[in-house]
Coordinates of C-alpha atoms in Angstrom, one line a residue:
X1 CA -19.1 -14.6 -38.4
X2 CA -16.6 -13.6 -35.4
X3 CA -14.8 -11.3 -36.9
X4 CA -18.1 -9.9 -38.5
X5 CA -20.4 -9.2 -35.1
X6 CA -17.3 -8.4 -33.3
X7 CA -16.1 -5.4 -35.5
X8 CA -19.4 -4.2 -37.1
X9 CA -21.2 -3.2 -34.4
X10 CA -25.4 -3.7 -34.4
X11 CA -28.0 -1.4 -32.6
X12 CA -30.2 -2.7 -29.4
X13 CA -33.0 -3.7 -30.0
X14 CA -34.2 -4.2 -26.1
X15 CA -34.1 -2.2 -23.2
X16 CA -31.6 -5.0 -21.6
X17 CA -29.6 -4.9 -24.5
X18 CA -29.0 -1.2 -23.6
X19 CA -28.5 -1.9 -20.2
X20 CA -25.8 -4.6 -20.9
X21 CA -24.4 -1.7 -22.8
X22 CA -24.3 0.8 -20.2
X23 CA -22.7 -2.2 -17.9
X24 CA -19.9 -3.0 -20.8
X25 CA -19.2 0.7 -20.9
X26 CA -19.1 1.0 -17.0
X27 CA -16.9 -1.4 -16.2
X28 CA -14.0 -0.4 -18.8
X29 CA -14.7 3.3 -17.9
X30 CA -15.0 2.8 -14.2
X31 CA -15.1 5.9 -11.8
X32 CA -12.8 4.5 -9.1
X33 CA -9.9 4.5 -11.4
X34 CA -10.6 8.2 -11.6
X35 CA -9.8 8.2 -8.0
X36 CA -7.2 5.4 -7.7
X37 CA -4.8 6.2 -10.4
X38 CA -4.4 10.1 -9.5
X39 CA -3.5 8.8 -6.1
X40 CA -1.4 5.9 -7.0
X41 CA 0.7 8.5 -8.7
X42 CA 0.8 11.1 -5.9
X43 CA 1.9 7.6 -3.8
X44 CA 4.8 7.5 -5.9
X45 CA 5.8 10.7 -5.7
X46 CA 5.7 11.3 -1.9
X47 CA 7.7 7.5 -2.3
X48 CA 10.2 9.7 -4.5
X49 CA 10.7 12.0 -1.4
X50 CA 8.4 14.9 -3.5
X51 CA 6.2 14.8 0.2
X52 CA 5.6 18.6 0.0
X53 CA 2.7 19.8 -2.3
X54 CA 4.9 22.5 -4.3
X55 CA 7.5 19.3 -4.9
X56 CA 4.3 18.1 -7.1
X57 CA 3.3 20.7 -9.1
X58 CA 3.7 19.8 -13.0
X59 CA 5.2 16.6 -14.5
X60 CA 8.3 16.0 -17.0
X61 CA 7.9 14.9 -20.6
X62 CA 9.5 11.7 -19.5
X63 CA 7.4 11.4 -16.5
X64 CA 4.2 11.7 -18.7
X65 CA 5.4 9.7 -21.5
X66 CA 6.2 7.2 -19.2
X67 CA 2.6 7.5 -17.3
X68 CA 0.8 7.5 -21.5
X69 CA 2.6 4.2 -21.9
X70 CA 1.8 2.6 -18.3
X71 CA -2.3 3.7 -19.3
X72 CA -2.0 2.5 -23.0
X73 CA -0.8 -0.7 -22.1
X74 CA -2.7 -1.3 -19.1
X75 CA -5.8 -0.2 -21.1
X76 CA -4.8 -2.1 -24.6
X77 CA -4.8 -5.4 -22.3
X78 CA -7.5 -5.3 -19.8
X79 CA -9.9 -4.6 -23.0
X80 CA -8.3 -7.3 -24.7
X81 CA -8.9 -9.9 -21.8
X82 CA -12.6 -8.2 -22.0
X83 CA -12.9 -8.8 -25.1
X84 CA -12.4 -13.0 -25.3
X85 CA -14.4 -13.7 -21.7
X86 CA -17.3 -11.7 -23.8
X87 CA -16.1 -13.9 -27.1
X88 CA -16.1 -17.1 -25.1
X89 CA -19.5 -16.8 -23.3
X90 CA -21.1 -16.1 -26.8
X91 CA -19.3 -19.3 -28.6
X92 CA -20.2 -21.3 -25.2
X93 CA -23.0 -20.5 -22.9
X94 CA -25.0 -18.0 -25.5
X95 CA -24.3 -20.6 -28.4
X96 CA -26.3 -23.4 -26.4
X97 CA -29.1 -20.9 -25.4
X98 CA -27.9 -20.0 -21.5
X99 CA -28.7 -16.6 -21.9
X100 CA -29.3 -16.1 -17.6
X101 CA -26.0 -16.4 -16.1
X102 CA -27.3 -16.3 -12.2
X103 CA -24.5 -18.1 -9.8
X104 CA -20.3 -18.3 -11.0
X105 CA -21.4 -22.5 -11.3
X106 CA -23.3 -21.0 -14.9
X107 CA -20.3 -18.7 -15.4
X108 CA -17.7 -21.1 -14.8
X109 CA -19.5 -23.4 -17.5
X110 CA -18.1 -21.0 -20.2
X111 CA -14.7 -22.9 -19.2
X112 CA -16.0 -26.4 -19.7
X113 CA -15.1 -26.4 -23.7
X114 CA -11.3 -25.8 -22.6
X115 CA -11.3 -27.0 -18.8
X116 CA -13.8 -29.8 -19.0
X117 CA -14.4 -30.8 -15.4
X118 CA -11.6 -28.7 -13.8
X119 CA -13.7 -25.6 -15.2
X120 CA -14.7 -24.9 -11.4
X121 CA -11.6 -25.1 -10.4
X122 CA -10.4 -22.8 -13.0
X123 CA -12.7 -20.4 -12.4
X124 CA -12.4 -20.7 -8.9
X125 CA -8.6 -19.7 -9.1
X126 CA -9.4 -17.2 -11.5
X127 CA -12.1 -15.8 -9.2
X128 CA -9.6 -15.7 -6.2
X129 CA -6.8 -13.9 -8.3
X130 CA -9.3 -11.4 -9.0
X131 CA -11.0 -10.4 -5.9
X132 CA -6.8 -10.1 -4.3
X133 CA -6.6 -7.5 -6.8
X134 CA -9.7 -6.1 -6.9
X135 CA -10.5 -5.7 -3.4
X136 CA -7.3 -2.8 -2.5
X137 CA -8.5 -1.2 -5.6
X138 CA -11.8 -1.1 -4.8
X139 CA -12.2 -0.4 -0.8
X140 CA -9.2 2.1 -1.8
X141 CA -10.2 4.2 -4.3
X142 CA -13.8 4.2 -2.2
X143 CA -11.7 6.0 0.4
X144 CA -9.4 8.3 -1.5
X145 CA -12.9 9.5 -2.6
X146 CA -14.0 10.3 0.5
X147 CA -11.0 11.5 2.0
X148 CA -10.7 14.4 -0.5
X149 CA -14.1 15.2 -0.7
X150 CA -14.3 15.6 3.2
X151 CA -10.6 17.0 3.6
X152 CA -9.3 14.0 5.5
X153 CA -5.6 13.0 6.0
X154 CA -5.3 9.7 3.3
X155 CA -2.9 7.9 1.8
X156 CA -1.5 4.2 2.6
X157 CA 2.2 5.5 3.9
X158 CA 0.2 7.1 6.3
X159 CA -0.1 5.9 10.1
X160 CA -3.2 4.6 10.9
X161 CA -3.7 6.9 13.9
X162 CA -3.4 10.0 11.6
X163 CA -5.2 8.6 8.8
X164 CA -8.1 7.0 10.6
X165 CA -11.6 8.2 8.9
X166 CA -9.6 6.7 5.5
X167 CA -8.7 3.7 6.6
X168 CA -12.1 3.4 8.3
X169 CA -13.6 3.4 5.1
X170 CA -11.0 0.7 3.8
X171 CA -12.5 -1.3 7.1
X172 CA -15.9 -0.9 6.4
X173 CA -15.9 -1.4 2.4
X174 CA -14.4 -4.8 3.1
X175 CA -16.5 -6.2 6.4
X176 CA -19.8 -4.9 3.7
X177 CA -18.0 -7.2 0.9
X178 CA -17.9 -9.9 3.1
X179 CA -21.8 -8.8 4.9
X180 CA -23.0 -9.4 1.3
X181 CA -21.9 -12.7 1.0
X182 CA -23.3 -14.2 4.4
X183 CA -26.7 -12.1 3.4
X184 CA -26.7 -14.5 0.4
X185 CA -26.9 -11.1 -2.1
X186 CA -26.6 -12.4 -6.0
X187 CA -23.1 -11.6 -7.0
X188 CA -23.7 -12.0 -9.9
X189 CA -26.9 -10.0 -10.6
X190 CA -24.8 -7.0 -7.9
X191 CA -21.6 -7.0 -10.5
X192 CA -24.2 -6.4 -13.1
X193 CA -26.1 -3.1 -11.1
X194 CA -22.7 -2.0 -10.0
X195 CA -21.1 -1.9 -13.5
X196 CA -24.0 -0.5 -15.2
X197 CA -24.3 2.2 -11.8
X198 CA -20.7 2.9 -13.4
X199 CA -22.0 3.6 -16.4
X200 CA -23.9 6.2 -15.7
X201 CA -22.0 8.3 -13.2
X202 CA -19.0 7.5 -15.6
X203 CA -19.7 10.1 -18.4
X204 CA -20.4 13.0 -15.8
X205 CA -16.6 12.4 -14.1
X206 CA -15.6 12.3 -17.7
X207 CA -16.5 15.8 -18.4
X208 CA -15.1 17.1 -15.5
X209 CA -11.6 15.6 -16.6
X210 CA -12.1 17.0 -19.8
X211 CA -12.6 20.6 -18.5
X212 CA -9.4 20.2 -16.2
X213 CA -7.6 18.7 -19.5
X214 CA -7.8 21.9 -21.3
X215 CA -7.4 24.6 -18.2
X216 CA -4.1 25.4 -19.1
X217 CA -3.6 27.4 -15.9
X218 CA -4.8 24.2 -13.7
X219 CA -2.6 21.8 -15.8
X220 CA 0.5 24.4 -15.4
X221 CA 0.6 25.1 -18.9
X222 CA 0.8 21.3 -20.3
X223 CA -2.7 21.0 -21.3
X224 CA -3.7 17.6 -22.7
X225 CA -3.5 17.6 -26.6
X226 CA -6.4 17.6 -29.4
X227 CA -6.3 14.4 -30.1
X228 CA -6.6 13.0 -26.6
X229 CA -9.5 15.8 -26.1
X230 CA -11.4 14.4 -28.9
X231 CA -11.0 10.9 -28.3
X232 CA -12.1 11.3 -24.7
X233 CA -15.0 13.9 -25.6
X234 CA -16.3 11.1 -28.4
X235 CA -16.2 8.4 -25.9
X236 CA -18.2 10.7 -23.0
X237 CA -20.9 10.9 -25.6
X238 CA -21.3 7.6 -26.7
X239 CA -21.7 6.8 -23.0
X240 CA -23.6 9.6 -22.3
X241 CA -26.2 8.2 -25.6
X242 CA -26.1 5.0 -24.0
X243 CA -27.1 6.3 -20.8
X244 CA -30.1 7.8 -22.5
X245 CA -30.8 5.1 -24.3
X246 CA -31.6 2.7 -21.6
X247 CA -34.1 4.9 -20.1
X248 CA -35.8 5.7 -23.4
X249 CA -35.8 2.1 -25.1

């Protein structure tokens, strides 16, 4: 019955269901990593020494074999990990008819079948882990963004004296994390509105990667290959039919 509803896929039949759909797809297909992996990898080169922009220009097969694995794996694992937390929430909380998850005390009750009463505390660790991890990411990429659409100085080797409009934003992002917390905002119910907000700018950003994929003058004649193309023009659509579906059902 697992194996059965998790590889054949059925259509929604509600306009939440789509939503839910739109927030699945939104938070594998995020736009900040659009933002935060490009610059992670410009990080590492200036690291290299490669601090001038010509130093930059174009990759070598090993350096974008290297970078295919790094995403593969990365990618192959965070869905996997996706993939049993939506599992066990279905055998656990769906199974006895929870169906409004509202606080992390009715998440953290998807532990209880493994964790019995230390569920809260797993969760809680687990919680913790992620926001450490999530939080550089997040207030990061939200300032890489900005930087480069206003033509600021960025970058986390910089000084924060000639970087300060990008770290700013780091400041900022974080203090309105925390703001939200005191204001006693849902987190819960937020994650959800974010994630599916993700969704639907997601597909847009995905185009514009595909175009710059295939400009073979922009990607100094290494454009990405067929196969990649397709698989990333077949999951823009998908989201993209999502998307509409939300609105329409």
């Amino acid at each position: 019955m697992v194996a059965h509803a998790a590889f054949i896929p059925t259509w929604p039949k509600s306009h939440d269901q789509w939503g839910m759909l739109v927030a699945i797809l939104g938070t594998t297909i995020s736009p900040y990593l659009f933002f935060w992996q490009p610059s992670q990898e410009v990080e590492e080169d200036k690291a290299k020494g490669r601090r001038m922009l010509y130093r930059r220009f174009g990759a070598t097969p090993v350096e974008i074999i290297t970078r295919k694995i790094d995403v593969d794996v990365g990618t192959f694992f965070s869905n996997l990990v996706l993939f049993f937390i939506i599992l066990t929430t279905a055998l656990t909380l769906h199974q006895h008819g929870i169906t409004q998850v509202e606080t992390s005390t009715d998440a953290a009750q998807a532990l209880s079948p493994l964790a019995g009463k230390f569920a809260g505390t797993l969760f809680t660790l687990g919680i913790v882990g992620v926001g450490l991890l999530a939080i550089p990411t997040l207030t990061g990429s939200a300032a890489y963004a900005l930087a480069e659409t206003f033509a600021w100085r960025e970058g986390l080797d910089q000084r924060f004296r000639g970087a300060r409009p990008f770290y700013l934003v780091i400041i900022v992002s974080t203090l309105i994390g925390i703001a939200m917390d005191f204001l006693h905002v849902n987190p819960v119910r937020a994650l959800y509105w974010t994630a599916v907000i993700n969704g639907l700018l997601a597909p847009f950003l995905l185009l514009g990667i595909i175009f710059v994929a295939l400009d073979r003058k922009l990607m100094k004649q290494q454009p990405s290959s067929i196969p990649s193309v397709i698989i990333v023009s077949v999951a823009t659509l998908l989201m993209f039919g999502a998307a509409i579906g939300m609105f329409i059902f």
